[in-house]
Structures are given as structure tokens and as C-alpha cells.
Amino acid sequence: MSVWRVILSILFPPLAVYDRGCGSILIVLILTVLGWVPGVIAALIILNNPKKDV
């Protein structure tokens, strides 16, 4: 997880998880609309998990 991704996840969480798939973007977007802090926490958790190749 790079420093830029952490900063981006704090400023605009859905944009930070754009390469993790549509489901991750939707989850983080919904949580960000409901409250900024849950969106940031979800984005950081998603970014902390290793990316799985399909």
C-alpha cells in the first residue's frame, strides 16, 4: 500500500479502490455516502488485503 493510496483513501475513498473491482467501489461508495469515516475505514481495509489474481 503506497502513501499516495492512503492519502487518496482519506480524501476520496472510492477512487482509492478503483483497481479492486466494481464490488469494492460500490461498497466503499455506499459507506462513504452513509458516513465519511466508514468509507475511509473500508477503503483502508480493502487496500491492506493483497490483490488476488483471477
PDB file of N, CA and C in Angstrom:
ATOM      1  N   MET A   1       0.855  -1.160   0.000  1.00  0.00           N
ATOM      2  CA  MET A   1       0.000   0.000   0.000  1.00  0.00           C
ATOM      3  C   MET A   1       0.905   1.228   0.000  1.00  0.00           C
ATOM      4  N   SER A   2       0.735   2.070  -1.008  1.00  0.00           N
ATOM      5  CA  SER A   2       1.589   3.239  -1.131  1.00  0.00           C
ATOM      6  C   SER A   2       1.026   4.412  -0.331  1.00  0.00           C
ATOM      7  N   VAL A   3       1.869   5.381  -0.117  1.00  0.00           N
ATOM      8  CA  VAL A   3       1.472   6.575   0.622  1.00  0.00           C
ATOM      9  C   VAL A   3       0.392   7.330  -0.141  1.00  0.00           C
ATOM     10  N   TRP A   4       0.503   7.351  -1.466  1.00  0.00           N
ATOM     11  CA  TRP A   4      -0.484   8.068  -2.284  1.00  0.00           C
ATOM     12  C   TRP A   4      -1.861   7.423  -2.174  1.00  0.00           C
ATOM     13  N   ARG A   5      -1.895   6.101  -2.107  1.00  0.00           N
ATOM     14  CA  ARG A   5      -3.180   5.407  -1.951  1.00  0.00           C
ATOM     15  C   ARG A   5      -3.809   5.709  -0.598  1.00  0.00           C
ATOM     16  N   VAL A   6      -3.001   5.804   0.443  1.00  0.00           N
ATOM     17  CA  VAL A   6      -3.519   6.128   1.772  1.00  0.00           C
ATOM     18  C   VAL A   6      -4.086   7.544   1.775  1.00  0.00           C
ATOM     19  N   ILE A   7      -3.359   8.485   1.194  1.00  0.00           N
ATOM     20  CA  ILE A   7      -3.846   9.862   1.116  1.00  0.00           C
ATOM     21  C   ILE A   7      -5.123   9.929   0.290  1.00  0.00           C
ATOM     22  N   LEU A   8      -5.153   9.201  -0.829  1.00  0.00           N
ATOM     23  CA  LEU A   8      -6.344   9.191  -1.670  1.00  0.00           C
ATOM     24  C   LEU A   8      -7.522   8.541  -0.959  1.00  0.00           C
ATOM     25  N   SER A   9      -7.263   7.506  -0.174  1.00  0.00           N
ATOM     26  CA  SER A   9      -8.360   6.861   0.549  1.00  0.00           C
ATOM     27  C   SER A   9      -8.900   7.743   1.659  1.00  0.00           C
ATOM     28  N   ILE A  10      -8.099   8.652   2.170  1.00  0.00           N
ATOM     29  CA  ILE A  10      -8.589   9.592   3.177  1.00  0.00           C
ATOM     30  C   ILE A  10      -9.389  10.711   2.512  1.00  0.00           C
ATOM     31  N   LEU A  11      -8.935  11.197   1.369  1.00  0.00           N
ATOM     32  CA  LEU A  11      -9.617  12.298   0.697  1.00  0.00           C
ATOM     33  C   LEU A  11     -10.872  11.849  -0.044  1.00  0.00           C
ATOM     34  N   PHE A  12     -10.764  10.784  -0.832  1.00  0.00           N
ATOM     35  CA  PHE A  12     -11.905  10.278  -1.593  1.00  0.00           C
ATOM     36  C   PHE A  12     -11.804   8.761  -1.691  1.00  0.00           C
ATOM     37  N   PRO A  13     -12.372   8.054  -0.728  1.00  0.00           N
ATOM     38  CA  PRO A  13     -12.192   6.603  -0.601  1.00  0.00           C
ATOM     39  C   PRO A  13     -12.557   5.776  -1.843  1.00  0.00           C
ATOM     40  N   PRO A  14     -13.664   6.038  -2.566  1.00  0.00           N
ATOM     41  CA  PRO A  14     -13.978   5.177  -3.706  1.00  0.00           C
ATOM     42  C   PRO A  14     -12.925   5.218  -4.815  1.00  0.00           C
ATOM     43  N   LEU A  15     -12.261   6.348  -4.971  1.00  0.00           N
ATOM     44  CA  LEU A  15     -11.240   6.458  -6.016  1.00  0.00           C
ATOM     45  C   LEU A  15      -9.984   5.661  -5.669  1.00  0.00           C
ATOM     46  N   ALA A  16      -9.745   5.449  -4.397  1.00  0.00           N
ATOM     47  CA  ALA A  16      -8.550   4.717  -3.973  1.00  0.00           C
ATOM     48  C   ALA A  16      -8.646   3.226  -4.282  1.00  0.00           C
ATOM     49  N   VAL A  17      -9.858   2.676  -4.409  1.00  0.00           N
ATOM     50  CA  VAL A  17     -10.023   1.242  -4.634  1.00  0.00           C
ATOM     51  C   VAL A  17     -10.483   0.933  -6.060  1.00  0.00           C
ATOM     52  N   TYR A  18     -10.189   1.816  -7.000  1.00  0.00           N
ATOM     53  CA  TYR A  18     -10.680   1.648  -8.374  1.00  0.00           C
ATOM     54  C   TYR A  18     -10.160   0.388  -9.048  1.00  0.00           C
ATOM     55  N   ASP A  19      -8.990  -0.099  -8.690  1.00  0.00           N
ATOM     56  CA  ASP A  19      -8.437  -1.287  -9.345  1.00  0.00           C
ATOM     57  C   ASP A  19      -8.808  -2.590  -8.638  1.00  0.00           C
ATOM     58  N   ARG A  20      -9.633  -2.525  -7.605  1.00  0.00           N
ATOM     59  CA  ARG A  20     -10.022  -3.713  -6.860  1.00  0.00           C
ATOM     60  C   ARG A  20     -11.349  -4.298  -7.328  1.00  0.00           C
ATOM     61  N   GLY A  21     -11.989  -3.684  -8.298  1.00  0.00           N
ATOM     62  CA  GLY A  21     -13.220  -4.235  -8.839  1.00  0.00           C
ATOM     63  C   GLY A  21     -14.429  -3.382  -8.518  1.00  0.00           C
ATOM     64  N   CYS A  22     -15.488  -3.665  -9.254  1.00  0.00           N
ATOM     65  CA  CYS A  22     -16.712  -2.887  -9.144  1.00  0.00           C
ATOM     66  C   CYS A  22     -17.370  -3.066  -7.778  1.00  0.00           C
ATOM     67  N   GLY A  23     -17.322  -4.259  -7.229  1.00  0.00           N
ATOM     68  CA  GLY A  23     -17.934  -4.510  -5.932  1.00  0.00           C
ATOM     69  C   GLY A  23     -17.290  -3.703  -4.818  1.00  0.00           C
ATOM     70  N   SER A  24     -15.975  -3.618  -4.843  1.00  0.00           N
ATOM     71  CA  SER A  24     -15.271  -2.837  -3.822  1.00  0.00           C
ATOM     72  C   SER A  24     -15.599  -1.357  -3.945  1.00  0.00           C
ATOM     73  N   ILE A  25     -15.672  -0.874  -5.166  1.00  0.00           N
ATOM     74  CA  ILE A  25     -16.004   0.536  -5.381  1.00  0.00           C
ATOM     75  C   ILE A  25     -17.401   0.833  -4.861  1.00  0.00           C
ATOM     76  N   LEU A  26     -18.358  -0.054  -5.148  1.00  0.00           N
ATOM     77  CA  LEU A  26     -19.729   0.173  -4.696  1.00  0.00           C
ATOM     78  C   LEU A  26     -19.853   0.134  -3.182  1.00  0.00           C
ATOM     79  N   ILE A  27     -19.184  -0.816  -2.554  1.00  0.00           N
ATOM     80  CA  ILE A  27     -19.232  -0.916  -1.094  1.00  0.00           C
ATOM     81  C   ILE A  27     -18.659   0.338  -0.452  1.00  0.00           C
ATOM     82  N   VAL A  28     -17.503   0.765  -0.934  1.00  0.00           N
ATOM     83  CA  VAL A  28     -16.865   1.944  -0.355  1.00  0.00           C
ATOM     84  C   VAL A  28     -17.677   3.197  -0.662  1.00  0.00           C
ATOM     85  N   LEU A  29     -18.271   3.274  -1.844  1.00  0.00           N
ATOM     86  CA  LEU A  29     -19.096   4.429  -2.190  1.00  0.00           C
ATOM     87  C   LEU A  29     -20.325   4.525  -1.286  1.00  0.00           C
ATOM     88  N   ILE A  30     -20.988   3.407  -1.061  1.00  0.00           N
ATOM     89  CA  ILE A  30     -22.164   3.406  -0.187  1.00  0.00           C
ATOM     90  C   ILE A  30     -21.779   3.780   1.242  1.00  0.00           C
ATOM     91  N   LEU A  31     -20.689   3.217   1.734  1.00  0.00           N
ATOM     92  CA  LEU A  31     -20.252   3.554   3.090  1.00  0.00           C
ATOM     93  C   LEU A  31     -19.817   5.008   3.203  1.00  0.00           C
ATOM     94  N   THR A  32     -19.235   5.552   2.138  1.00  0.00           N
ATOM     95  CA  THR A  32     -18.833   6.954   2.154  1.00  0.00           C
ATOM     96  C   THR A  32     -20.044   7.872   2.157  1.00  0.00           C
ATOM     97  N   VAL A  33     -21.100   7.490   1.438  1.00  0.00           N
ATOM     98  CA  VAL A  33     -22.329   8.291   1.436  1.00  0.00           C
ATOM     99  C   VAL A  33     -22.989   8.256   2.813  1.00  0.00           C
ATOM    100  N   LEU A  34     -22.969   7.095   3.457  1.00  0.00           N
ATOM    101  CA  LEU A  34     -23.560   6.978   4.787  1.00  0.00           C
ATOM    102  C   LEU A  34     -22.754   7.714   5.852  1.00  0.00           C
ATOM    103  N   GLY A  35     -21.471   7.793   5.651  1.00  0.00           N
ATOM    104  CA  GLY A  35     -20.593   8.487   6.590  1.00  0.00           C
ATOM    105  C   GLY A  35     -19.174   8.419   6.089  1.00  0.00           C
ATOM    106  N   TRP A  36     -18.452   9.492   6.192  1.00  0.00           N
ATOM    107  CA  TRP A  36     -17.109   9.546   5.621  1.00  0.00           C
ATOM    108  C   TRP A  36     -16.156   8.565   6.298  1.00  0.00           C
ATOM    109  N   VAL A  37     -16.235   8.451   7.615  1.00  0.00           N
ATOM    110  CA  VAL A  37     -15.311   7.590   8.361  1.00  0.00           C
ATOM    111  C   VAL A  37     -15.469   6.112   7.994  1.00  0.00           C
ATOM    112  N   PRO A  38     -16.689   5.561   7.887  1.00  0.00           N
ATOM    113  CA  PRO A  38     -16.800   4.159   7.472  1.00  0.00           C
ATOM    114  C   PRO A  38     -16.233   3.915   6.065  1.00  0.00           C
ATOM    115  N   GLY A  39     -16.374   4.887   5.184  1.00  0.00           N
ATOM    116  CA  GLY A  39     -15.807   4.750   3.843  1.00  0.00           C
ATOM    117  C   GLY A  39     -14.292   4.708   3.863  1.00  0.00           C
ATOM    118  N   VAL A  40     -13.692   5.548   4.693  1.00  0.00           N
ATOM    119  CA  VAL A  40     -12.228   5.560   4.813  1.00  0.00           C
ATOM    120  C   VAL A  40     -11.736   4.255   5.421  1.00  0.00           C
ATOM    121  N   ILE A  41     -12.416   3.772   6.446  1.00  0.00           N
ATOM    122  CA  ILE A  41     -12.008   2.521   7.092  1.00  0.00           C
ATOM    123  C   ILE A  41     -12.126   1.354   6.112  1.00  0.00           C
ATOM    124  N   ALA A  42     -13.218   1.298   5.367  1.00  0.00           N
ATOM    125  CA  ALA A  42     -13.393   0.213   4.396  1.00  0.00           C
ATOM    126  C   ALA A  42     -12.336   0.285   3.303  1.00  0.00           C
ATOM    127  N   ALA A  43     -12.037   1.477   2.821  1.00  0.00           N
ATOM    128  CA  ALA A  43     -11.009   1.625   1.777  1.00  0.00           C
ATOM    129  C   ALA A  43      -9.642   1.180   2.284  1.00  0.00           C
ATOM    130  N   LEU A  44      -9.304   1.539   3.509  1.00  0.00           N
ATOM    131  CA  LEU A  44      -8.011   1.124   4.060  1.00  0.00           C
ATOM    132  C   LEU A  44      -7.944  -0.384   4.270  1.00  0.00           C
ATOM    133  N   ILE A  45      -9.051  -0.984   4.683  1.00  0.00           N
ATOM    134  CA  ILE A  45      -9.070  -2.439   4.848  1.00  0.00           C
ATOM    135  C   ILE A  45      -8.929  -3.134   3.496  1.00  0.00           C
ATOM    136  N   ILE A  46      -9.644  -2.654   2.495  1.00  0.00           N
ATOM    137  CA  ILE A  46      -9.558  -3.261   1.164  1.00  0.00           C
ATOM    138  C   ILE A  46      -8.159  -3.093   0.582  1.00  0.00           C
ATOM    139  N   LEU A  47      -7.546  -1.933   0.782  1.00  0.00           N
ATOM    140  CA  LEU A  47      -6.200  -1.714   0.265  1.00  0.00           C
ATOM    141  C   LEU A  47      -5.158  -2.523   1.024  1.00  0.00           C
ATOM    142  N   ASN A  48      -5.428  -2.842   2.270  1.00  0.00           N
ATOM    143  CA  ASN A  48      -4.477  -3.612   3.063  1.00  0.00           C
ATOM    144  C   ASN A  48      -4.462  -5.100   2.684  1.00  0.00           C
ATOM    145  N   ASN A  49      -5.582  -5.604   2.166  1.00  0.00           N
ATOM    146  CA  ASN A  49      -5.641  -7.002   1.723  1.00  0.00           C
ATOM    147  C   ASN A  49      -4.884  -7.159   0.415  1.00  0.00           C
ATOM    148  N   PRO A  50      -4.150  -8.253   0.256  1.00  0.00           N
ATOM    149  CA  PRO A  50      -3.424  -8.458  -1.005  1.00  0.00           C
ATOM    150  C   PRO A  50      -4.381  -8.667  -2.164  1.00  0.00           C
ATOM    151  N   LYS A  51      -3.983  -8.183  -3.315  1.00  0.00           N
ATOM    152  CA  LYS A  51      -4.819  -8.301  -4.515  1.00  0.00           C
ATOM    153  C   LYS A  51      -4.732  -9.731  -5.022  1.00  0.00           C
ATOM    154  N   LYS A  52      -5.897 -10.345  -5.278  1.00  0.00           N
ATOM    155  CA  LYS A  52      -5.936 -11.727  -5.741  1.00  0.00           C
ATOM    156  C   LYS A  52      -6.090 -11.743  -7.264  1.00  0.00           C
ATOM    157  N   ASP A  53      -5.272 -12.530  -7.926  1.00  0.00           N
ATOM    158  CA  ASP A  53      -5.376 -12.695  -9.374  1.00  0.00           C
ATOM    159  C   ASP A  53      -6.417 -13.760  -9.678  1.00  0.00           C
ATOM    160  N   VAL A  54      -7.226 -13.468 -10.655  1.00  0.00           N
ATOM    161  CA  VAL A  54      -8.294 -14.412 -11.026  1.00  0.00           C
ATOM    162  C   VAL A  54      -7.870 -15.231 -12.193  1.00  0.00           C
TER     163      VAL A  54
END
